[in-house]
Amino acid sequence: MPAFECYHACMARQLTIRRVPDEVAESLATLSRTKGQSINTIVLQILQEAVGHDERRKRLLRYATWTEDEADEFAQLVAHQRTIESRDWE
Protein backbone atom coordinates (compact mmCIF):
# COMPACT_ATOMS: atom_id res chain seq x y z
CA MET A 1 0.00 0.00 0.00
CA PRO A 2 1.50 3.37 -0.97
CA ALA A 3 2.32 5.68 1.94
CA PHE A 4 -0.33 8.18 0.80
CA GLU A 5 -3.11 5.56 1.01
CA CYS A 6 -1.88 4.25 4.36
CA TYR A 7 -1.89 7.76 5.79
CA HIS A 8 -5.53 8.28 4.83
CA ALA A 9 -6.57 4.78 5.91
CA CYS A 10 -4.99 5.19 9.36
CA MET A 11 -5.73 8.81 10.19
CA ALA A 12 -8.97 10.11 11.67
CA ARG A 13 -10.96 12.36 9.41
CA GLN A 14 -10.98 16.11 10.06
CA LEU A 15 -14.26 18.02 9.73
CA THR A 16 -14.99 21.72 9.52
CA ILE A 17 -18.38 22.93 10.69
CA ARG A 18 -19.45 26.32 9.36
CA ARG A 19 -22.08 28.79 10.56
CA VAL A 20 -22.34 27.50 14.12
CA PRO A 21 -24.89 29.73 15.87
CA ASP A 22 -23.49 31.81 18.72
CA GLU A 23 -25.85 30.15 21.21
CA VAL A 24 -24.57 26.69 20.24
CA ALA A 25 -20.94 27.77 20.44
CA GLU A 26 -21.52 29.32 23.86
CA SER A 27 -23.30 26.20 25.12
CA LEU A 28 -20.42 24.04 23.89
CA ALA A 29 -17.91 26.31 25.61
CA THR A 30 -19.89 26.20 28.87
CA LEU A 31 -20.18 22.42 28.69
CA SER A 32 -16.46 22.21 27.95
CA ARG A 33 -15.57 24.26 31.02
CA THR A 34 -18.03 22.38 33.23
CA LYS A 35 -16.69 18.96 32.25
CA GLY A 36 -13.07 20.07 32.07
CA GLN A 37 -12.77 18.73 28.52
CA SER A 38 -11.93 20.37 25.24
CA ILE A 39 -14.68 21.56 22.92
CA ASN A 40 -13.39 19.02 20.39
CA THR A 41 -13.89 16.17 22.89
CA ILE A 42 -17.39 17.41 23.75
CA VAL A 43 -18.38 17.66 20.07
CA LEU A 44 -17.00 14.17 19.35
CA GLN A 45 -19.04 12.73 22.23
CA ILE A 46 -22.18 14.45 20.96
CA LEU A 47 -21.61 13.20 17.41
CA GLN A 48 -20.91 9.64 18.57
CA GLU A 49 -24.13 9.62 20.58
CA ALA A 50 -26.11 11.11 17.70
CA VAL A 51 -25.05 8.44 15.20
CA GLY A 52 -25.23 5.60 17.71
CA HIS A 53 -21.52 4.83 17.57
CA ASP A 54 -21.29 3.90 21.25
CA GLU A 55 -24.47 1.79 21.10
CA ARG A 56 -23.06 -0.15 18.15
CA ARG A 57 -19.84 -0.77 20.05
CA LYS A 58 -21.79 -1.95 23.13
CA ARG A 59 -23.79 -4.39 20.97
CA LEU A 60 -20.60 -5.73 19.41
CA LEU A 61 -19.01 -6.21 22.82
CA ARG A 62 -22.05 -8.12 24.01
CA TYR A 63 -21.59 -10.60 21.16
CA ALA A 64 -17.80 -10.70 21.36
CA THR A 65 -17.52 -11.26 25.11
CA TRP A 66 -18.19 -14.71 26.51
CA THR A 67 -18.58 -15.76 30.07
CA GLU A 68 -16.35 -18.59 31.25
CA ASP A 69 -19.30 -21.00 31.00
CA GLU A 70 -20.05 -19.92 27.44
CA ALA A 71 -16.39 -20.34 26.44
CA ASP A 72 -16.32 -23.84 28.00
CA GLU A 73 -19.51 -24.81 26.19
CA PHE A 74 -18.08 -23.61 22.88
CA ALA A 75 -14.82 -25.49 23.49
CA GLN A 76 -16.79 -28.69 24.15
CA LEU A 77 -18.87 -28.24 21.01
CA VAL A 78 -15.83 -27.86 18.74
CA ALA A 79 -13.56 -30.37 20.54
CA HIS A 80 -14.36 -33.10 18.02
CA GLN A 81 -12.99 -30.88 15.24
CA ARG A 82 -9.63 -30.73 16.97
CA THR A 83 -9.04 -34.49 17.08
CA ILE A 84 -6.63 -36.02 14.60
CA GLU A 85 -7.47 -39.40 13.26
CA SER A 86 -4.29 -41.29 12.44
CA ARG A 87 -5.91 -43.04 9.46
CA ASP A 88 -6.22 -39.64 7.76
CA TRP A 89 -2.44 -39.24 7.95
CA GLU A 90 -1.32 -42.66 6.73
PDB file of N, CA and C in Angstrom:
ATOM      1  N   MET A   1       0.850  -1.170   0.000  1.00  0.00           N
ATOM      2  CA  MET A   1       0.000   0.000   0.000  1.00  0.00           C
ATOM      3  C   MET A   1       0.901   1.240   0.000  1.00  0.00           C
ATOM      4  N   PRO A   2       0.692   2.152  -0.941  1.00  0.00           N
ATOM      5  CA  PRO A   2       1.505   3.369  -0.970  1.00  0.00           C
ATOM      6  C   PRO A   2       1.314   4.171   0.317  1.00  0.00           C
ATOM      7  N   ALA A   3       2.350   4.911   0.694  1.00  0.00           N
ATOM      8  CA  ALA A   3       2.319   5.678   1.939  1.00  0.00           C
ATOM      9  C   ALA A   3       1.132   6.629   1.982  1.00  0.00           C
ATOM     10  N   PHE A   4       0.778   7.228   0.852  1.00  0.00           N
ATOM     11  CA  PHE A   4      -0.333   8.178   0.805  1.00  0.00           C
ATOM     12  C   PHE A   4      -1.639   7.493   1.209  1.00  0.00           C
ATOM     13  N   GLU A   5      -1.880   6.295   0.678  1.00  0.00           N
ATOM     14  CA  GLU A   5      -3.105   5.561   1.008  1.00  0.00           C
ATOM     15  C   GLU A   5      -3.103   5.126   2.463  1.00  0.00           C
ATOM     16  N   CYS A   6      -1.965   4.683   2.962  1.00  0.00           N
ATOM     17  CA  CYS A   6      -1.876   4.252   4.355  1.00  0.00           C
ATOM     18  C   CYS A   6      -2.181   5.413   5.294  1.00  0.00           C
ATOM     19  N   TYR A   7      -1.660   6.583   4.958  1.00  0.00           N
ATOM     20  CA  TYR A   7      -1.891   7.761   5.792  1.00  0.00           C
ATOM     21  C   TYR A   7      -3.392   8.019   5.919  1.00  0.00           C
ATOM     22  N   HIS A   8      -4.100   7.989   4.805  1.00  0.00           N
ATOM     23  CA  HIS A   8      -5.532   8.275   4.832  1.00  0.00           C
ATOM     24  C   HIS A   8      -6.334   7.138   5.442  1.00  0.00           C
ATOM     25  N   ALA A   9      -5.865   5.912   5.329  1.00  0.00           N
ATOM     26  CA  ALA A   9      -6.574   4.779   5.906  1.00  0.00           C
ATOM     27  C   ALA A   9      -6.413   4.747   7.423  1.00  0.00           C
ATOM     28  N   CYS A  10      -5.301   5.287   7.930  1.00  0.00           N
ATOM     29  CA  CYS A  10      -4.989   5.193   9.361  1.00  0.00           C
ATOM     30  C   CYS A  10      -5.356   6.443  10.153  1.00  0.00           C
ATOM     31  N   MET A  11      -5.501   7.547   9.497  1.00  0.00           N
ATOM     32  CA  MET A  11      -5.731   8.812  10.194  1.00  0.00           C
ATOM     33  C   MET A  11      -7.226   9.092  10.342  1.00  0.00           C
ATOM     34  N   ALA A  12      -7.591   9.706  11.465  1.00  0.00           N
ATOM     35  CA  ALA A  12      -8.975  10.110  11.672  1.00  0.00           C
ATOM     36  C   ALA A  12      -9.306  11.256  10.728  1.00  0.00           C
ATOM     37  N   ARG A  13     -10.517  11.322  10.336  1.00  0.00           N
ATOM     38  CA  ARG A  13     -10.964  12.362   9.415  1.00  0.00           C
ATOM     39  C   ARG A  13     -11.147  13.681  10.163  1.00  0.00           C
ATOM     40  N   GLN A  14     -10.813  14.765   9.505  1.00  0.00           N
ATOM     41  CA  GLN A  14     -10.982  16.109  10.062  1.00  0.00           C
ATOM     42  C   GLN A  14     -12.220  16.734   9.432  1.00  0.00           C
ATOM     43  N   LEU A  15     -13.054  17.360  10.235  1.00  0.00           N
ATOM     44  CA  LEU A  15     -14.256  18.020   9.732  1.00  0.00           C
ATOM     45  C   LEU A  15     -14.235  19.489  10.099  1.00  0.00           C
ATOM     46  N   THR A  16     -14.816  20.306   9.235  1.00  0.00           N
ATOM     47  CA  THR A  16     -14.992  21.720   9.520  1.00  0.00           C
ATOM     48  C   THR A  16     -16.484  21.989   9.539  1.00  0.00           C
ATOM     49  N   ILE A  17     -16.959  22.621  10.581  1.00  0.00           N
ATOM     50  CA  ILE A  17     -18.384  22.932  10.686  1.00  0.00           C
ATOM     51  C   ILE A  17     -18.525  24.441  10.585  1.00  0.00           C
ATOM     52  N   ARG A  18     -19.278  24.881   9.598  1.00  0.00           N
ATOM     53  CA  ARG A  18     -19.455  26.316   9.356  1.00  0.00           C
ATOM     54  C   ARG A  18     -20.791  26.796   9.909  1.00  0.00           C
ATOM     55  N   ARG A  19     -20.860  28.091  10.138  1.00  0.00           N
ATOM     56  CA  ARG A  19     -22.078  28.787  10.556  1.00  0.00           C
ATOM     57  C   ARG A  19     -22.694  28.197  11.833  1.00  0.00           C
ATOM     58  N   VAL A  20     -21.853  27.962  12.821  1.00  0.00           N
ATOM     59  CA  VAL A  20     -22.343  27.500  14.119  1.00  0.00           C
ATOM     60  C   VAL A  20     -22.979  28.699  14.817  1.00  0.00           C
ATOM     61  N   PRO A  21     -24.248  28.596  15.186  1.00  0.00           N
ATOM     62  CA  PRO A  21     -24.895  29.734  15.865  1.00  0.00           C
ATOM     63  C   PRO A  21     -24.166  30.071  17.171  1.00  0.00           C
ATOM     64  N   ASP A  22     -24.163  31.346  17.509  1.00  0.00           N
ATOM     65  CA  ASP A  22     -23.492  31.811  18.723  1.00  0.00           C
ATOM     66  C   ASP A  22     -23.973  31.065  19.960  1.00  0.00           C
ATOM     67  N   GLU A  23     -25.292  30.828  20.042  1.00  0.00           N
ATOM     68  CA  GLU A  23     -25.849  30.150  21.214  1.00  0.00           C
ATOM     69  C   GLU A  23     -25.278  28.743  21.354  1.00  0.00           C
ATOM     70  N   VAL A  24     -25.116  28.047  20.219  1.00  0.00           N
ATOM     71  CA  VAL A  24     -24.570  26.685  20.240  1.00  0.00           C
ATOM     72  C   VAL A  24     -23.107  26.721  20.653  1.00  0.00           C
ATOM     73  N   ALA A  25     -22.353  27.649  20.093  1.00  0.00           N
ATOM     74  CA  ALA A  25     -20.935  27.775  20.436  1.00  0.00           C
ATOM     75  C   ALA A  25     -20.765  28.099  21.920  1.00  0.00           C
ATOM     76  N   GLU A  26     -21.607  28.966  22.444  1.00  0.00           N
ATOM     77  CA  GLU A  26     -21.524  29.320  23.864  1.00  0.00           C
ATOM     78  C   GLU A  26     -21.892  28.131  24.747  1.00  0.00           C
ATOM     79  N   SER A  27     -22.909  27.389  24.349  1.00  0.00           N
ATOM     80  CA  SER A  27     -23.302  26.200  25.119  1.00  0.00           C
ATOM     81  C   SER A  27     -22.196  25.160  25.118  1.00  0.00           C
ATOM     82  N   LEU A  28     -21.542  24.978  23.972  1.00  0.00           N
ATOM     83  CA  LEU A  28     -20.422  24.042  23.893  1.00  0.00           C
ATOM     84  C   LEU A  28     -19.271  24.489  24.782  1.00  0.00           C
ATOM     85  N   ALA A  29     -18.992  25.786  24.775  1.00  0.00           N
ATOM     86  CA  ALA A  29     -17.906  26.312  25.613  1.00  0.00           C
ATOM     87  C   ALA A  29     -18.230  26.134  27.094  1.00  0.00           C
ATOM     88  N   THR A  30     -19.474  26.383  27.467  1.00  0.00           N
ATOM     89  CA  THR A  30     -19.892  26.204  28.866  1.00  0.00           C
ATOM     90  C   THR A  30     -19.773  24.745  29.272  1.00  0.00           C
ATOM     91  N   LEU A  31     -20.264  23.852  28.422  1.00  0.00           N
ATOM     92  CA  LEU A  31     -20.183  22.419  28.691  1.00  0.00           C
ATOM     93  C   LEU A  31     -18.724  21.972  28.793  1.00  0.00           C
ATOM     94  N   SER A  32     -17.886  22.520  27.935  1.00  0.00           N
ATOM     95  CA  SER A  32     -16.461  22.211  27.952  1.00  0.00           C
ATOM     96  C   SER A  32     -15.825  22.603  29.280  1.00  0.00           C
ATOM     97  N   ARG A  33     -16.116  23.797  29.744  1.00  0.00           N
ATOM     98  CA  ARG A  33     -15.569  24.260  31.024  1.00  0.00           C
ATOM     99  C   ARG A  33     -16.105  23.423  32.184  1.00  0.00           C
ATOM    100  N   THR A  34     -17.394  23.137  32.154  1.00  0.00           N
ATOM    101  CA  THR A  34     -18.030  22.378  33.235  1.00  0.00           C
ATOM    102  C   THR A  34     -17.430  20.983  33.370  1.00  0.00           C
ATOM    103  N   LYS A  35     -17.214  20.337  32.234  1.00  0.00           N
ATOM    104  CA  LYS A  35     -16.692  18.964  32.255  1.00  0.00           C
ATOM    105  C   LYS A  35     -15.168  18.908  32.287  1.00  0.00           C
ATOM    106  N   GLY A  36     -14.528  20.050  32.077  1.00  0.00           N
ATOM    107  CA  GLY A  36     -13.065  20.067  32.072  1.00  0.00           C
ATOM    108  C   GLY A  36     -12.488  19.334  30.871  1.00  0.00           C
ATOM    109  N   GLN A  37     -13.206  19.392  29.758  1.00  0.00           N
ATOM    110  CA  GLN A  37     -12.767  18.731  28.525  1.00  0.00           C
ATOM    111  C   GLN A  37     -12.741  19.763  27.402  1.00  0.00           C
ATOM    112  N   SER A  38     -11.993  19.448  26.362  1.00  0.00           N
ATOM    113  CA  SER A  38     -11.927  20.372  25.236  1.00  0.00           C
ATOM    114  C   SER A  38     -13.254  20.390  24.474  1.00  0.00           C
ATOM    115  N   ILE A  39     -13.474  21.467  23.753  1.00  0.00           N
ATOM    116  CA  ILE A  39     -14.683  21.555  22.918  1.00  0.00           C
ATOM    117  C   ILE A  39     -14.667  20.428  21.888  1.00  0.00           C
ATOM    118  N   ASN A  40     -13.506  20.113  21.364  1.00  0.00           N
ATOM    119  CA  ASN A  40     -13.395  19.022  20.390  1.00  0.00           C
ATOM    120  C   ASN A  40     -13.887  17.699  20.991  1.00  0.00           C
ATOM    121  N   THR A  41     -13.461  17.401  22.217  1.00  0.00           N
ATOM    122  CA  THR A  41     -13.887  16.166  22.886  1.00  0.00           C
ATOM    123  C   THR A  41     -15.395  16.164  23.100  1.00  0.00           C
ATOM    124  N   ILE A  42     -15.944  17.298  23.527  1.00  0.00           N
ATOM    125  CA  ILE A  42     -17.386  17.410  23.747  1.00  0.00           C
ATOM    126  C   ILE A  42     -18.143  17.173  22.443  1.00  0.00           C
ATOM    127  N   VAL A  43     -17.702  17.808  21.359  1.00  0.00           N
ATOM    128  CA  VAL A  43     -18.379  17.662  20.067  1.00  0.00           C
ATOM    129  C   VAL A  43     -18.284  16.215  19.571  1.00  0.00           C
ATOM    130  N   LEU A  44     -17.133  15.575  19.748  1.00  0.00           N
ATOM    131  CA  LEU A  44     -17.001  14.174  19.348  1.00  0.00           C
ATOM    132  C   LEU A  44     -17.968  13.277  20.121  1.00  0.00           C
ATOM    133  N   GLN A  45     -18.098  13.525  21.422  1.00  0.00           N
ATOM    134  CA  GLN A  45     -19.036  12.734  22.226  1.00  0.00           C
ATOM    135  C   GLN A  45     -20.468  12.924  21.746  1.00  0.00           C
ATOM    136  N   ILE A  46     -20.829  14.155  21.448  1.00  0.00           N
ATOM    137  CA  ILE A  46     -22.182  14.454  20.965  1.00  0.00           C
ATOM    138  C   ILE A  46     -22.424  13.770  19.622  1.00  0.00           C
ATOM    139  N   LEU A  47     -21.457  13.837  18.723  1.00  0.00           N
ATOM    140  CA  LEU A  47     -21.607  13.201  17.413  1.00  0.00           C
ATOM    141  C   LEU A  47     -21.703  11.685  17.533  1.00  0.00           C
ATOM    142  N   GLN A  48     -20.873  11.095  18.386  1.00  0.00           N
ATOM    143  CA  GLN A  48     -20.912   9.645  18.569  1.00  0.00           C
ATOM    144  C   GLN A  48     -22.265   9.200  19.115  1.00  0.00           C
ATOM    145  N   GLU A  49     -22.805   9.944  20.056  1.00  0.00           N
ATOM    146  CA  GLU A  49     -24.135   9.619  20.583  1.00  0.00           C
ATOM    147  C   GLU A  49     -25.195   9.767  19.507  1.00  0.00           C
ATOM    148  N   ALA A  50     -25.103  10.825  18.709  1.00  0.00           N
ATOM    149  CA  ALA A  50     -26.115  11.110  17.696  1.00  0.00           C
ATOM    150  C   ALA A  50     -26.192  10.030  16.624  1.00  0.00           C
ATOM    151  N   VAL A  51     -25.050   9.466  16.252  1.00  0.00           N
ATOM    152  CA  VAL A  51     -25.054   8.438  15.202  1.00  0.00           C
ATOM    153  C   VAL A  51     -25.068   7.030  15.766  1.00  0.00           C
ATOM    154  N   GLY A  52     -25.143   6.913  17.087  1.00  0.00           N
ATOM    155  CA  GLY A  52     -25.235   5.598  17.707  1.00  0.00           C
ATOM    156  C   GLY A  52     -23.936   4.823  17.698  1.00  0.00           C
ATOM    157  N   HIS A  53     -22.817   5.505  17.614  1.00  0.00           N
ATOM    158  CA  HIS A  53     -21.519   4.828  17.568  1.00  0.00           C
ATOM    159  C   HIS A  53     -21.263   4.023  18.831  1.00  0.00           C
ATOM    160  N   ASP A  54     -21.519   4.601  19.988  1.00  0.00           N
ATOM    161  CA  ASP A  54     -21.290   3.895  21.249  1.00  0.00           C
ATOM    162  C   ASP A  54     -22.241   2.717  21.410  1.00  0.00           C
ATOM    163  N   GLU A  55     -23.502   2.885  20.989  1.00  0.00           N
ATOM    164  CA  GLU A  55     -24.466   1.790  21.098  1.00  0.00           C
ATOM    165  C   GLU A  55     -24.034   0.621  20.224  1.00  0.00           C
ATOM    166  N   ARG A  56     -23.534   0.917  19.034  1.00  0.00           N
ATOM    167  CA  ARG A  56     -23.061  -0.147  18.153  1.00  0.00           C
ATOM    168  C   ARG A  56     -21.902  -0.893  18.804  1.00  0.00           C
ATOM    169  N   ARG A  57     -20.982  -0.150  19.391  1.00  0.00           N
ATOM    170  CA  ARG A  57     -19.841  -0.770  20.053  1.00  0.00           C
ATOM    171  C   ARG A  57     -20.295  -1.635  21.230  1.00  0.00           C
ATOM    172  N   LYS A  58     -21.271  -1.164  22.004  1.00  0.00           N
ATOM    173  CA  LYS A  58     -21.792  -1.948  23.128  1.00  0.00           C
ATOM    174  C   LYS A  58     -22.425  -3.243  22.636  1.00  0.00           C
ATOM    175  N   ARG A  59     -23.180  -3.173  21.519  1.00  0.00           N
ATOM    176  CA  ARG A  59     -23.786  -4.390  20.974  1.00  0.00           C
ATOM    177  C   ARG A  59     -22.713  -5.361  20.518  1.00  0.00           C
ATOM    178  N   LEU A  60     -21.677  -4.859  19.869  1.00  0.00           N
ATOM    179  CA  LEU A  60     -20.599  -5.734  19.409  1.00  0.00           C
ATOM    180  C   LEU A  60     -19.884  -6.388  20.580  1.00  0.00           C
ATOM    181  N   LEU A  61     -19.655  -5.631  21.647  1.00  0.00           N
ATOM    182  CA  LEU A  61     -19.005  -6.205  22.824  1.00  0.00           C
ATOM    183  C   LEU A  61     -19.847  -7.301  23.448  1.00  0.00           C
ATOM    184  N   ARG A  62     -21.164  -7.118  23.433  1.00  0.00           N
ATOM    185  CA  ARG A  62     -22.052  -8.122  24.009  1.00  0.00           C
ATOM    186  C   ARG A  62     -21.911  -9.445  23.265  1.00  0.00           C
ATOM    187  N   TYR A  63     -21.725  -9.379  21.952  1.00  0.00           N
ATOM    188  CA  TYR A  63     -21.589 -10.600  21.162  1.00  0.00           C
ATOM    189  C   TYR A  63     -20.160 -11.135  21.154  1.00  0.00           C
ATOM    190  N   ALA A  64     -19.207 -10.285  21.433  1.00  0.00           N
ATOM    191  CA  ALA A  64     -17.802 -10.701  21.363  1.00  0.00           C
ATOM    192  C   ALA A  64     -17.237 -11.097  22.721  1.00  0.00           C
ATOM    193  N   THR A  65     -18.006 -10.955  23.768  1.00  0.00           N
ATOM    194  CA  THR A  65     -17.524 -11.257  25.107  1.00  0.00           C
ATOM    195  C   THR A  65     -18.292 -12.446  25.657  1.00  0.00           C
ATOM    196  N   TRP A  66     -17.573 -13.507  25.976  1.00  0.00           N
ATOM    197  CA  TRP A  66     -18.190 -14.709  26.513  1.00  0.00           C
ATOM    198  C   TRP A  66     -17.893 -14.835  27.990  1.00  0.00           C
ATOM    199  N   THR A  67     -18.848 -15.405  28.683  1.00  0.00           N
ATOM    200  CA  THR A  67     -18.576 -15.760  30.067  1.00  0.00           C
ATOM    201  C   THR A  67     -17.712 -17.020  30.044  1.00  0.00           C
ATOM    202  N   GLU A  68     -17.169 -17.379  31.178  1.00  0.00           N
ATOM    203  CA  GLU A  68     -16.351 -18.591  31.247  1.00  0.00           C
ATOM    204  C   GLU A  68     -17.171 -19.830  30.886  1.00  0.00           C
ATOM    205  N   ASP A  69     -18.422 -19.870  31.335  1.00  0.00           N
ATOM    206  CA  ASP A  69     -19.296 -21.004  31.005  1.00  0.00           C
ATOM    207  C   ASP A  69     -19.567 -21.080  29.506  1.00  0.00           C
ATOM    208  N   GLU A  70     -19.799 -19.939  28.884  1.00  0.00           N
ATOM    209  CA  GLU A  70     -20.047 -19.917  27.438  1.00  0.00           C
ATOM    210  C   GLU A  70     -18.809 -20.372  26.668  1.00  0.00           C
ATOM    211  N   ALA A  71     -17.635 -19.925  27.098  1.00  0.00           N
ATOM    212  CA  ALA A  71     -16.392 -20.340  26.439  1.00  0.00           C
ATOM    213  C   ALA A  71     -16.175 -21.841  26.594  1.00  0.00           C
ATOM    214  N   ASP A  72     -16.456 -22.384  27.779  1.00  0.00           N
ATOM    215  CA  ASP A  72     -16.324 -23.836  28.000  1.00  0.00           C
ATOM    216  C   ASP A  72     -17.291 -24.616  27.117  1.00  0.00           C
ATOM    217  N   GLU A  73     -18.517 -24.140  27.036  1.00  0.00           N
ATOM    218  CA  GLU A  73     -19.513 -24.813  26.194  1.00  0.00           C
ATOM    219  C   GLU A  73     -19.062 -24.826  24.738  1.00  0.00           C
ATOM    220  N   PHE A  74     -18.558 -23.692  24.258  1.00  0.00           N
ATOM    221  CA  PHE A  74     -18.079 -23.614  22.884  1.00  0.00           C
ATOM    222  C   PHE A  74     -16.914 -24.575  22.666  1.00  0.00           C
ATOM    223  N   ALA A  75     -15.979 -24.603  23.602  1.00  0.00           N
ATOM    224  CA  ALA A  75     -14.819 -25.493  23.490  1.00  0.00           C
ATOM    225  C   ALA A  75     -15.271 -26.949  23.410  1.00  0.00           C
ATOM    226  N   GLN A  76     -16.275 -27.310  24.183  1.00  0.00           N
ATOM    227  CA  GLN A  76     -16.786 -28.688  24.147  1.00  0.00           C
ATOM    228  C   GLN A  76     -17.456 -28.989  22.804  1.00  0.00           C
ATOM    229  N   LEU A  77     -18.171 -28.025  22.273  1.00  0.00           N
ATOM    230  CA  LEU A  77     -18.866 -28.241  21.006  1.00  0.00           C
ATOM    231  C   LEU A  77     -17.915 -28.411  19.819  1.00  0.00           C
ATOM    232  N   VAL A  78     -16.768 -27.760  19.859  1.00  0.00           N
ATOM    233  CA  VAL A  78     -15.827 -27.864  18.742  1.00  0.00           C
ATOM    234  C   VAL A  78     -14.675 -28.827  19.016  1.00  0.00           C
ATOM    235  N   ALA A  79     -14.670 -29.475  20.173  1.00  0.00           N
ATOM    236  CA  ALA A  79     -13.561 -30.365  20.536  1.00  0.00           C
ATOM    237  C   ALA A  79     -13.378 -31.476  19.515  1.00  0.00           C
ATOM    238  N   HIS A  80     -14.476 -32.005  18.981  1.00  0.00           N
ATOM    239  CA  HIS A  80     -14.356 -33.104  18.016  1.00  0.00           C
ATOM    240  C   HIS A  80     -13.656 -32.663  16.737  1.00  0.00           C
ATOM    241  N   GLN A  81     -13.677 -31.382  16.431  1.00  0.00           N
ATOM    242  CA  GLN A  81     -12.993 -30.877  15.240  1.00  0.00           C
ATOM    243  C   GLN A  81     -11.485 -30.789  15.444  1.00  0.00           C
ATOM    244  N   ARG A  82     -11.057 -30.863  16.664  1.00  0.00           N
ATOM    245  CA  ARG A  82      -9.635 -30.733  16.969  1.00  0.00           C
ATOM    246  C   ARG A  82      -8.931 -32.086  17.088  1.00  0.00           C
ATOM    247  N   THR A  83      -9.666 -33.165  16.976  1.00  0.00           N
ATOM    248  CA  THR A  83      -9.042 -34.486  17.076  1.00  0.00           C
ATOM    249  C   THR A  83      -8.420 -34.862  15.733  1.00  0.00           C
ATOM    250  N   ILE A  84      -7.321 -35.562  15.816  1.00  0.00           N
ATOM    251  CA  ILE A  84      -6.630 -36.023  14.600  1.00  0.00           C
ATOM    252  C   ILE A  84      -6.760 -37.519  14.536  1.00  0.00           C
ATOM    253  N   GLU A  85      -7.321 -37.974  13.458  1.00  0.00           N
ATOM    254  CA  GLU A  85      -7.474 -39.403  13.258  1.00  0.00           C
ATOM    255  C   GLU A  85      -6.260 -39.900  12.472  1.00  0.00           C
ATOM    256  N   SER A  86      -5.544 -40.835  13.048  1.00  0.00           N
ATOM    257  CA  SER A  86      -4.289 -41.291  12.437  1.00  0.00           C
ATOM    258  C   SER A  86      -4.526 -41.862  11.045  1.00  0.00           C
ATOM    259  N   ARG A  87      -5.676 -42.455  10.783  1.00  0.00           N
ATOM    260  CA  ARG A  87      -5.914 -43.037   9.458  1.00  0.00           C
ATOM    261  C   ARG A  87      -5.929 -41.971   8.361  1.00  0.00           C
ATOM    262  N   ASP A  88      -6.224 -40.725   8.753  1.00  0.00           N
ATOM    263  CA  ASP A  88      -6.219 -39.641   7.763  1.00  0.00           C
ATOM    264  C   ASP A  88      -4.803 -39.208   7.387  1.00  0.00           C
ATOM    265  N   TRP A  89      -3.816 -39.644   8.173  1.00  0.00           N
ATOM    266  CA  TRP A  89      -2.439 -39.235   7.946  1.00  0.00           C
ATOM    267  C   TRP A  89      -1.536 -40.385   7.515  1.00  0.00           C
ATOM    268  N   GLU A  90      -2.125 -41.507   7.156  1.00  0.00           N
ATOM    269  CA  GLU A  90      -1.323 -42.663   6.730  1.00  0.00           C
ATOM    270  C   GLU A  90      -1.046 -42.615   5.253  1.00  0.00           C
TER     271      GLU A  90
END
